[in-house]
mmCIF file of C-alpha atoms in Angstrom:
data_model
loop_
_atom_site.group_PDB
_atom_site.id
_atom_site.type_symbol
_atom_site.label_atom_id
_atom_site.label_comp_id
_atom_site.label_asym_id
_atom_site.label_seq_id
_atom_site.Cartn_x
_atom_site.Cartn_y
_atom_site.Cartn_z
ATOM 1 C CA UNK A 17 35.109 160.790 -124.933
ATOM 2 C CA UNK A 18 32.009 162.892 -125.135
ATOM 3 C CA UNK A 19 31.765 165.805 -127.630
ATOM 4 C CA UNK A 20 31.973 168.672 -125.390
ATOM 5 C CA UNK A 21 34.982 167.141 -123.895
ATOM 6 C CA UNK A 22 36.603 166.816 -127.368
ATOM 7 C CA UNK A 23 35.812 170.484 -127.568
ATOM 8 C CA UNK A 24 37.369 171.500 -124.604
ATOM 9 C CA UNK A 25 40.559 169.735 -125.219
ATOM 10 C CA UNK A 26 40.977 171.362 -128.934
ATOM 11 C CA UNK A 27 40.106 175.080 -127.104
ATOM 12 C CA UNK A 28 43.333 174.443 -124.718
ATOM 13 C CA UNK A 29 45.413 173.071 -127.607
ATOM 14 C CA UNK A 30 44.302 176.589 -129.581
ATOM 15 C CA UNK A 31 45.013 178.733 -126.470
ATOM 16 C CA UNK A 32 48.011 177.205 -125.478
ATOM 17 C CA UNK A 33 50.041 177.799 -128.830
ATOM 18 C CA UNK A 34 53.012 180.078 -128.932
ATOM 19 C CA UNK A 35 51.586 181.776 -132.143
ATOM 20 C CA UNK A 36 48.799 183.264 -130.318
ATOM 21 C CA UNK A 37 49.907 186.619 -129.082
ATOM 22 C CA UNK A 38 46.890 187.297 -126.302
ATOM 23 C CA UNK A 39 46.752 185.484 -122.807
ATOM 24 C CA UNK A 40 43.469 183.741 -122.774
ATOM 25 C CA UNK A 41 41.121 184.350 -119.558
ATOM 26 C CA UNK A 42 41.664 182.161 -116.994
ATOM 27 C CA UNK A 43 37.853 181.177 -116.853
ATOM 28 C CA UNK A 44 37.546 180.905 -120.609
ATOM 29 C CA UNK A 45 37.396 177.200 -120.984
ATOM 30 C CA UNK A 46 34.765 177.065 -118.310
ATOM 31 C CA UNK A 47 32.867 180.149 -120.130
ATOM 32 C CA UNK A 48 32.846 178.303 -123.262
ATOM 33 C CA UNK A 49 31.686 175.328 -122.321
ATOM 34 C CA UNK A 50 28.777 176.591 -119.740
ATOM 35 C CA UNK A 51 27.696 178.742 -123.234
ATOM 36 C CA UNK A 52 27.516 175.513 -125.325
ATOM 37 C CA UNK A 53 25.222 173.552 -122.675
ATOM 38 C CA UNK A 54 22.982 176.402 -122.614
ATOM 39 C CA UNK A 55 22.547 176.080 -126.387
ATOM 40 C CA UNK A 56 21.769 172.336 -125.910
ATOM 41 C CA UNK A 57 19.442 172.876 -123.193
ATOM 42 C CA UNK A 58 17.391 174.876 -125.659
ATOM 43 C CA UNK A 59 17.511 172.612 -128.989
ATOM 44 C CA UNK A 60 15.805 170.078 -126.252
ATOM 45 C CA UNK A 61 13.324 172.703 -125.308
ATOM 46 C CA UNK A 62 12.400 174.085 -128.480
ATOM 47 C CA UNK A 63 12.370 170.165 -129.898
ATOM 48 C CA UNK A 64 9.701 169.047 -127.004
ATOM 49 C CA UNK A 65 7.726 171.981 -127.739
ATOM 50 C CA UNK A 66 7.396 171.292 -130.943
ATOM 51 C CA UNK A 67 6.606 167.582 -130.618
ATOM 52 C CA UNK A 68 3.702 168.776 -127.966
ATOM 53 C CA UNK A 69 2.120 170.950 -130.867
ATOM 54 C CA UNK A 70 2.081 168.421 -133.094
ATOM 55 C CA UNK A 71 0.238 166.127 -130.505
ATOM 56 C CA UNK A 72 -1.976 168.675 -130.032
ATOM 57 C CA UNK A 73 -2.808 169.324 -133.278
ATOM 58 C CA UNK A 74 -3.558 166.116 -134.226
ATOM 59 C CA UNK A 75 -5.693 165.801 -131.273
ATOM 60 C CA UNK A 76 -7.682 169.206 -132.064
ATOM 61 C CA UNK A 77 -8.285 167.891 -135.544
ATOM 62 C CA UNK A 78 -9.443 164.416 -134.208
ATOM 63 C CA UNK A 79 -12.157 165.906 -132.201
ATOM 64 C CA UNK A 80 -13.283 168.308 -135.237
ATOM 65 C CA UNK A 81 -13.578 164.823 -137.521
ATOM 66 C CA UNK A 82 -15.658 163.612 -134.587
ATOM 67 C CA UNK A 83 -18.321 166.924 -134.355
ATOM 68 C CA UNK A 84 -18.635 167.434 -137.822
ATOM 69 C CA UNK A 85 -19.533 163.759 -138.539
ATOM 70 C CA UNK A 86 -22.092 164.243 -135.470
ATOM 71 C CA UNK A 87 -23.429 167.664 -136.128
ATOM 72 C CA UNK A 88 -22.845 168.381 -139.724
ATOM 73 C CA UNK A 89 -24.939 171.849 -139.382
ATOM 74 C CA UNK A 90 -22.106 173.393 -136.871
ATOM 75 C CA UNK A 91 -19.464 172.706 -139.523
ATOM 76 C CA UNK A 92 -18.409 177.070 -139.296
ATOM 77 C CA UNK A 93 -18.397 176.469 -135.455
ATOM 78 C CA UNK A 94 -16.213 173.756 -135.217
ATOM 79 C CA UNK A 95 -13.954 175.436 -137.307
ATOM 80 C CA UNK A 96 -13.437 178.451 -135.390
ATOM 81 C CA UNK A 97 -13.117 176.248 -132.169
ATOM 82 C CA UNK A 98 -10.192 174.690 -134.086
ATOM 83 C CA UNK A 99 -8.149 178.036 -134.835
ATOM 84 C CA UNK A 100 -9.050 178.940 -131.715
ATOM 85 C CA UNK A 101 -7.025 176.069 -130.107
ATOM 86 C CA UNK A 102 -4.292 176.263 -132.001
ATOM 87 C CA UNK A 103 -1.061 177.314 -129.885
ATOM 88 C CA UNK A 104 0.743 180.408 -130.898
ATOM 89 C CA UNK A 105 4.658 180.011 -130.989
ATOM 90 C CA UNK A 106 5.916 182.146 -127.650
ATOM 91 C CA UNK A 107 8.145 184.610 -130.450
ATOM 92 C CA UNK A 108 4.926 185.245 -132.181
ATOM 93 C CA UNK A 109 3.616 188.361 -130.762
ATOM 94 C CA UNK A 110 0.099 189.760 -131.999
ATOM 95 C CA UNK A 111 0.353 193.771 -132.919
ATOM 96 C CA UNK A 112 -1.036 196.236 -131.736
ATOM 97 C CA UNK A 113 -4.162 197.912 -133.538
ATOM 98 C CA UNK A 114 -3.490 200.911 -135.265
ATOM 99 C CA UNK A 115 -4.406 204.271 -133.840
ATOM 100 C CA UNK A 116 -6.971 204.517 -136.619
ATOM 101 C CA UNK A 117 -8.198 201.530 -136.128
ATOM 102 C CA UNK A 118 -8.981 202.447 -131.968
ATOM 103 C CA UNK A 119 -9.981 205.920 -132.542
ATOM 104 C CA UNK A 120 -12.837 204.705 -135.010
ATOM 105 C CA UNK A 121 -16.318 204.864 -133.694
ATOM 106 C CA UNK A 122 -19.340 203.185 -134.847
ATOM 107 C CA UNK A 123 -21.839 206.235 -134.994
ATOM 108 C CA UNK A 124 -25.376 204.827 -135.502
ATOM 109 C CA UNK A 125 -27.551 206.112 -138.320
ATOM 110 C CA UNK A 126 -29.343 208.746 -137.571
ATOM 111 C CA UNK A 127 -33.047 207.872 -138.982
ATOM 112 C CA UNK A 128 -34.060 210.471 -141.161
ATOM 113 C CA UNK A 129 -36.948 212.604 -140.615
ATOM 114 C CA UNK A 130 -40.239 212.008 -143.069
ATOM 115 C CA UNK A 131 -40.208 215.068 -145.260
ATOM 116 C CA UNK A 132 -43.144 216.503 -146.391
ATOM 117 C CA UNK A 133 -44.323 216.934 -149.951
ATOM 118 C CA UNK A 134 -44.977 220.231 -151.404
ATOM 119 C CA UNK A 135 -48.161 220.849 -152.894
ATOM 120 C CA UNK A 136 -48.106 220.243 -156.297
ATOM 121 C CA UNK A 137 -48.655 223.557 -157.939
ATOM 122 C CA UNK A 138 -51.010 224.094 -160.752
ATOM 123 C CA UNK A 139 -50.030 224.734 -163.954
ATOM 124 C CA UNK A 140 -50.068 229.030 -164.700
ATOM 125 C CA UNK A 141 -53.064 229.378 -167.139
ATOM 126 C CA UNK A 142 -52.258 231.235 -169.762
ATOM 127 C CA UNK A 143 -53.330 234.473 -170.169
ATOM 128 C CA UNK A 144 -55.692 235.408 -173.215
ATOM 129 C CA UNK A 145 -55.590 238.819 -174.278
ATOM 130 C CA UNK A 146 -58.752 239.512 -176.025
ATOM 131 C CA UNK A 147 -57.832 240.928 -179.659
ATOM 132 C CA UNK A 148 -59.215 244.201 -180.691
ATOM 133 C CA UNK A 149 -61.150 244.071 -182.696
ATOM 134 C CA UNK A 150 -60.084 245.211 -186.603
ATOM 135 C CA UNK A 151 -60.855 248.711 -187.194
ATOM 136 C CA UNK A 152 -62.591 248.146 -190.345
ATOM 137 C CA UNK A 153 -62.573 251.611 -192.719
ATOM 138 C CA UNK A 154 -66.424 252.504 -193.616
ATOM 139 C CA UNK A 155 -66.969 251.983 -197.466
ATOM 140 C CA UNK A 156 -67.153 254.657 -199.385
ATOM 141 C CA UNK A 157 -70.298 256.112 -200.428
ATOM 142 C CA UNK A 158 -70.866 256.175 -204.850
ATOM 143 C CA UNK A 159 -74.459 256.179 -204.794
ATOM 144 C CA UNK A 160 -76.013 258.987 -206.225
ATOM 145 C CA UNK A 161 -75.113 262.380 -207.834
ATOM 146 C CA UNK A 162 -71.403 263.703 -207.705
ATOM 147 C CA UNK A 163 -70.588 266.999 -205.906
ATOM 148 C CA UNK A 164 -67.430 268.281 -205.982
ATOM 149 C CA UNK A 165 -65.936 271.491 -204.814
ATOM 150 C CA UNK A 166 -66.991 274.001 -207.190
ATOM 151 C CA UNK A 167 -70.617 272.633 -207.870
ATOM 152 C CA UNK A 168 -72.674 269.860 -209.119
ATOM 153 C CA UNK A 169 -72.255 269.078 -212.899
ATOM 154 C CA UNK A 170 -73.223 271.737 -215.226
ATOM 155 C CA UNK A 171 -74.191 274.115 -211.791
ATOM 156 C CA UNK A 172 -70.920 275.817 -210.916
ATOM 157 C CA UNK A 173 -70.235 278.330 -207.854
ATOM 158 C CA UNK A 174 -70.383 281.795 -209.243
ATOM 159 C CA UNK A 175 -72.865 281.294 -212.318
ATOM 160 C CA UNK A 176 -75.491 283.884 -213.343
ATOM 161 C CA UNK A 177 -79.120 282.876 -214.091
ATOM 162 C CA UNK A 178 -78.444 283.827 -217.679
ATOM 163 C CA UNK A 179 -75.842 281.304 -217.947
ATOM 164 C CA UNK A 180 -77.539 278.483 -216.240
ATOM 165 C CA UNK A 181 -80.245 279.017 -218.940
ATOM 166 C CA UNK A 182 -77.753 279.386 -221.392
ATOM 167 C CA UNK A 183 -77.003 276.048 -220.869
ATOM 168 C CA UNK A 184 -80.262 274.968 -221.354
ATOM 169 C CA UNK A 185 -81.071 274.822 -217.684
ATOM 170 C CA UNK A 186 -85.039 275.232 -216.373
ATOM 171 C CA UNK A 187 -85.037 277.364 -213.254
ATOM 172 C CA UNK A 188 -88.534 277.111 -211.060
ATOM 173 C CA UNK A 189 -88.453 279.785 -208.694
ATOM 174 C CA UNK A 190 -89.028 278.811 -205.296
ATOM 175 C CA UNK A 191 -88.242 281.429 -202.564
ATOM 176 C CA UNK A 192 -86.594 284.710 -202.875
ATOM 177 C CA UNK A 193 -85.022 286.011 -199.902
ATOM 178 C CA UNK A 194 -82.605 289.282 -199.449
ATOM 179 C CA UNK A 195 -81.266 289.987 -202.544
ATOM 180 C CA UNK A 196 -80.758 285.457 -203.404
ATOM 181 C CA UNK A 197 -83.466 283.230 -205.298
ATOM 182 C CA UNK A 198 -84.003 280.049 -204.585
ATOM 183 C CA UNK A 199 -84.320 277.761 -207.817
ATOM 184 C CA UNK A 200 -85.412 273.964 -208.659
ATOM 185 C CA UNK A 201 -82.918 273.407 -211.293
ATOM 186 C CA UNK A 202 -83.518 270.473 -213.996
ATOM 187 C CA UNK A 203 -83.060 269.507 -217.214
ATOM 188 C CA UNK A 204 -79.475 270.104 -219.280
ATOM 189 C CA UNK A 205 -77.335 266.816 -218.036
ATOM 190 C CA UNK A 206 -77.843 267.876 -214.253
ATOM 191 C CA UNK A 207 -79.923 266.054 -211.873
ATOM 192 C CA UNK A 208 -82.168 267.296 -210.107
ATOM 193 C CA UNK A 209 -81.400 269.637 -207.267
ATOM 194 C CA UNK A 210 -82.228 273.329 -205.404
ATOM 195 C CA UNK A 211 -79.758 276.273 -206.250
ATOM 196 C CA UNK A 212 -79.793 280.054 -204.555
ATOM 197 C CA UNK A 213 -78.389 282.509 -207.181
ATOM 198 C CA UNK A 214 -77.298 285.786 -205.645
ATOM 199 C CA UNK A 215 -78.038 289.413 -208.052
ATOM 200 C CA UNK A 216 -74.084 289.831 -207.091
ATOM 201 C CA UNK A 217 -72.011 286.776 -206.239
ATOM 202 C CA UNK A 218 -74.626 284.220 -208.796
ATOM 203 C CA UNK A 219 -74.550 280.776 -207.506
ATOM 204 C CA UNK A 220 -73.647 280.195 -204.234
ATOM 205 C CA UNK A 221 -74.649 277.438 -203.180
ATOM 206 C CA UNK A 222 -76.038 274.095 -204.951
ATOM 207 C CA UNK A 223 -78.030 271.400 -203.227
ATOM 208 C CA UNK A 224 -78.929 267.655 -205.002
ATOM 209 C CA UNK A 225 -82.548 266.523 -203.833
ATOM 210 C CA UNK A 226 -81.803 263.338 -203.794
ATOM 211 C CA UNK A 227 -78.927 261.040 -202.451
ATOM 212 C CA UNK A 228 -75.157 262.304 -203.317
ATOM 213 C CA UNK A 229 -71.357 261.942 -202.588
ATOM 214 C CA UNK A 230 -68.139 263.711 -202.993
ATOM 215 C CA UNK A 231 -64.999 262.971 -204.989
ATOM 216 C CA UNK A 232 -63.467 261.356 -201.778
ATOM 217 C CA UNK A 233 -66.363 258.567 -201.318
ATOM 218 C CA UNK A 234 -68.471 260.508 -198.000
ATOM 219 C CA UNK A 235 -72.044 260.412 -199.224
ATOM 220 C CA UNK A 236 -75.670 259.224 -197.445
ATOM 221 C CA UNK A 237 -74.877 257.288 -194.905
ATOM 222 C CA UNK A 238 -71.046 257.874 -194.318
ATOM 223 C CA UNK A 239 -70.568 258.171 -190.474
ATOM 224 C CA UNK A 240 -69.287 261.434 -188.522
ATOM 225 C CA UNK A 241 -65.748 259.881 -187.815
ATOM 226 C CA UNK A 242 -65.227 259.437 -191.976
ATOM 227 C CA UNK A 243 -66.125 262.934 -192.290
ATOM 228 C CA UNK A 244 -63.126 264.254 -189.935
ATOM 229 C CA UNK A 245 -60.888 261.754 -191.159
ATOM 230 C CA UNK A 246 -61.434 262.082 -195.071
ATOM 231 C CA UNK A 247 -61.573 266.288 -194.166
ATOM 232 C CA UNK A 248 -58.896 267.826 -191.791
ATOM 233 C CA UNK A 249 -60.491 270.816 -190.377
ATOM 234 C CA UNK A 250 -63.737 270.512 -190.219
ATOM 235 C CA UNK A 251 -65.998 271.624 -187.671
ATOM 236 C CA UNK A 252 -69.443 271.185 -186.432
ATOM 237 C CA UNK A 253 -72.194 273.856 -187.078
ATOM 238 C CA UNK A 254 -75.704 272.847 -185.291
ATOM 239 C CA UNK A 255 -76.656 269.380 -186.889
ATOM 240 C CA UNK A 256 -74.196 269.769 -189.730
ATOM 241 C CA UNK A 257 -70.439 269.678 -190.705
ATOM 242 C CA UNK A 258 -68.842 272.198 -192.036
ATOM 243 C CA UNK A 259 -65.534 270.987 -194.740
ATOM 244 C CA UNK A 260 -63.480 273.641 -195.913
ATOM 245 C CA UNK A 261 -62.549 272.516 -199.672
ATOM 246 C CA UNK A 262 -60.543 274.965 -200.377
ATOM 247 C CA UNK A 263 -60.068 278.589 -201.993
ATOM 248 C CA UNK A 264 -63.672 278.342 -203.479
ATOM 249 C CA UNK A 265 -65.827 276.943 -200.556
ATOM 250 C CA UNK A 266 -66.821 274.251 -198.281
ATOM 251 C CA UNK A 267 -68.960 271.245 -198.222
ATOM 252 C CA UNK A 268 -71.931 271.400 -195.313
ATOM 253 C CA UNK A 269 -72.866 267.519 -194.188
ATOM 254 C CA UNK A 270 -76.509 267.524 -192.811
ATOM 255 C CA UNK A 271 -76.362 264.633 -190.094
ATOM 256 C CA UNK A 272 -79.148 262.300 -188.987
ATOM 257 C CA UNK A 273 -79.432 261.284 -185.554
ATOM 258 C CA UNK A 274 -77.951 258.076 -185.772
ATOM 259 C CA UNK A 275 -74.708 261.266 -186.778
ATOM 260 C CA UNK A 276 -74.554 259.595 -190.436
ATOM 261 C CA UNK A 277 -74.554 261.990 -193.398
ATOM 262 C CA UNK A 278 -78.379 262.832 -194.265
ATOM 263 C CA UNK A 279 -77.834 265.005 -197.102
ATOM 264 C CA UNK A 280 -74.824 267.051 -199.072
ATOM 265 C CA UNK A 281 -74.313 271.164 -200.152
ATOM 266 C CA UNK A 282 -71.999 272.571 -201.784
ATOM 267 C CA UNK A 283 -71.342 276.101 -201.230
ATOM 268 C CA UNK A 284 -68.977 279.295 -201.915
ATOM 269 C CA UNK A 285 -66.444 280.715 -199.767
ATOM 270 C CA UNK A 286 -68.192 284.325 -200.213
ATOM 271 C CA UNK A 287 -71.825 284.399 -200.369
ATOM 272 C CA UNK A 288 -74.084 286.339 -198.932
ATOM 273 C CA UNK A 289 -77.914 284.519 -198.630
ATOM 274 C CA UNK A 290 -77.713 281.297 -198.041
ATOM 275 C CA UNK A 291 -78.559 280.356 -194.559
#
C-alpha cells in the first residue's frame, strides 16, 4: 500500500469516529490528498533545480580553470564572467535602489578659472622727520669790564666831580655840552672808560672804552635775540637797545651790523645831556 493511501485510510478512520462532534466535508478526503501531491510535486521541482545549479556550477568553474591557465593576465575578467553566470534562486529578488541613490547626479567639476596675482606691493618707506635742530643758548659774555645797573666800579650814577676825585679818580675833560661834561676817567681801581657828569643830576651816564658785560653774561658779541630774552622789555632805539634795569636806569646795547652787541652804557633813569 502506498503512503498516501495509508494516509487516506487513517483520515476516514479519524473522521468517522463518534467522538468527533463536526461532520467532515464530503470532498475532504479528496482535498487532502490533491494538497499533499501538490507538496510532492514541488520537493521534485525544487530538488531538480537544485541538482541543475550544481551542474552548472561546476561547469562555470571548469571553464574559468581552463581561461585562467590559458590567459593568466584576464584572471579579474574571468572572474566577473563567473558571478555573472551564476543563477539567482527565483525567491531571490534584487531591491530596488534607494531614492537617494537615483536622485544623485554626477555634476562634473567645474575647472576653475586662473586667478590673477596681485602686484606685490612695496614695502611703505618710512618716513624721516628731519630733527630740529638743538636750540643751543649763546654763551655768555665775561670778557672784559663789569657794568652793572648803577655804574661801572668805583663810577656810580649820581656822583659829583668832587667825589669821583675824591676817590682818587683823574678826570680829562673832553667835551662839554649844555650844562654835562664829558670826562676820560682813569686811575682809582676803574678801568678805563668816558663819563658825562651833569652840574645837577652828576653822573649820568658811564661808558667802558673797551670790551664789557653785564651781571647777566650779554657783553661784545652777545646776539640781539639774548638781549630780549636775558631783558623783558626792551626796545630798539636807532642801532641800539634800550634795557630798562630798573628804578635807577637802563642799559643802551650799541649793535654791529652783523646785530651783535658792539659796545655797552650804562645810564640814569633822569638825566638830562647825554645823547
Amino acid at each position: 500500500m502506498s503512503q498516501p493511501d495509508d494516509l487516506e485510510q487513517r483520515l476516514r478512520a479519524l473522521l468517522a469516529d463518534d467522538r468527533l462532534a463536526v461532520e467532515p466535508a464530503e470532498d475532504a478526503a479528496s482535498a487532502i490528498v490533491a494538497g499533499a501531491r501538490r507538496r510532492r510535486r514541488r520537493q521534485r521541482v525544487l530538488t531538480s533545480a537544485a541538482g541543475a545549479v550544481c551542474v552548472l556550477a561546476v561547469g562555470s568553474a571548469g571553464l574559468v580553470a581552463i581561461q585562467l591557465r590559458t590567459q593568466p593576465a584576464a584572471t579579474g575578467v574571468a572572474a566577473q564572467q563567473v558571478a555573472s553566470a551564476q543563477p539567482t534562486l527565483p525567491s531571490s529578488v534584487p531591491e530596488p535602489p534607494s531614492s537617494a541613490e537615483s536622485t544623485q547626479v554626477q555634476v562634473p567639476p567645474v575647472p576653475m578659472e586662473p586667478t590673477v596675482a596681485d602686484p606685490p606691493v612695496p614695502p611703505a618707506r618710512p618716513h624721516h622727520t628731519k630733527p630740529a635742530p638743538p636750540k643751543t643758548t649763546p654763551p655768555k659774555a665775561v670778557s672784559g669790564a663789569l657794568v652793572t645797573a648803577d655804574g661801572l666800579g668805583a663810577v656810580k650814577l649820581g656822583m659829583t666831580e668832587q667825589q669821583l676825585t675824591d676817590q682818587g679818580m683823574k678826570l680829562t675833560t673832553v667835551k662839554e655840552s649844555a650844562g654835562c661834561t664829558y670826562y676820560d676817567v682813569s686811575g682809582g681801581g676803574v678801568p678805563p672808560s668816558t663819563a658825562v657828569v651833569s652840574a645837577e643830576n652828576g653822573v649820568v651816564a658811564v661808558k667802558p672804552d673797551g670790551a664789557a658785560h653785564t651781571p647777566e653774561g650779554v657783553g661784545e658779541g652777545s646776539p640781539k635775540d639774548q638781549v630780549t630774552a636775558t631783558y623783558p622789555g626792551t626796545s630798539e632805539s636807532g642801532s641800539a637797545l634800550v634795557s630798562p634795569t630798573g628804578d635807577q636806569g637802563a642799559y643802551h646795547f650799541t649793535l654791529d651790523s652783523d646785530g651783535a652787541v658792539q659796545a655797552i652804557e650804562v645810564r640814569a633813569k633822569t638825566q638830562d645831556c647825554a645823547g
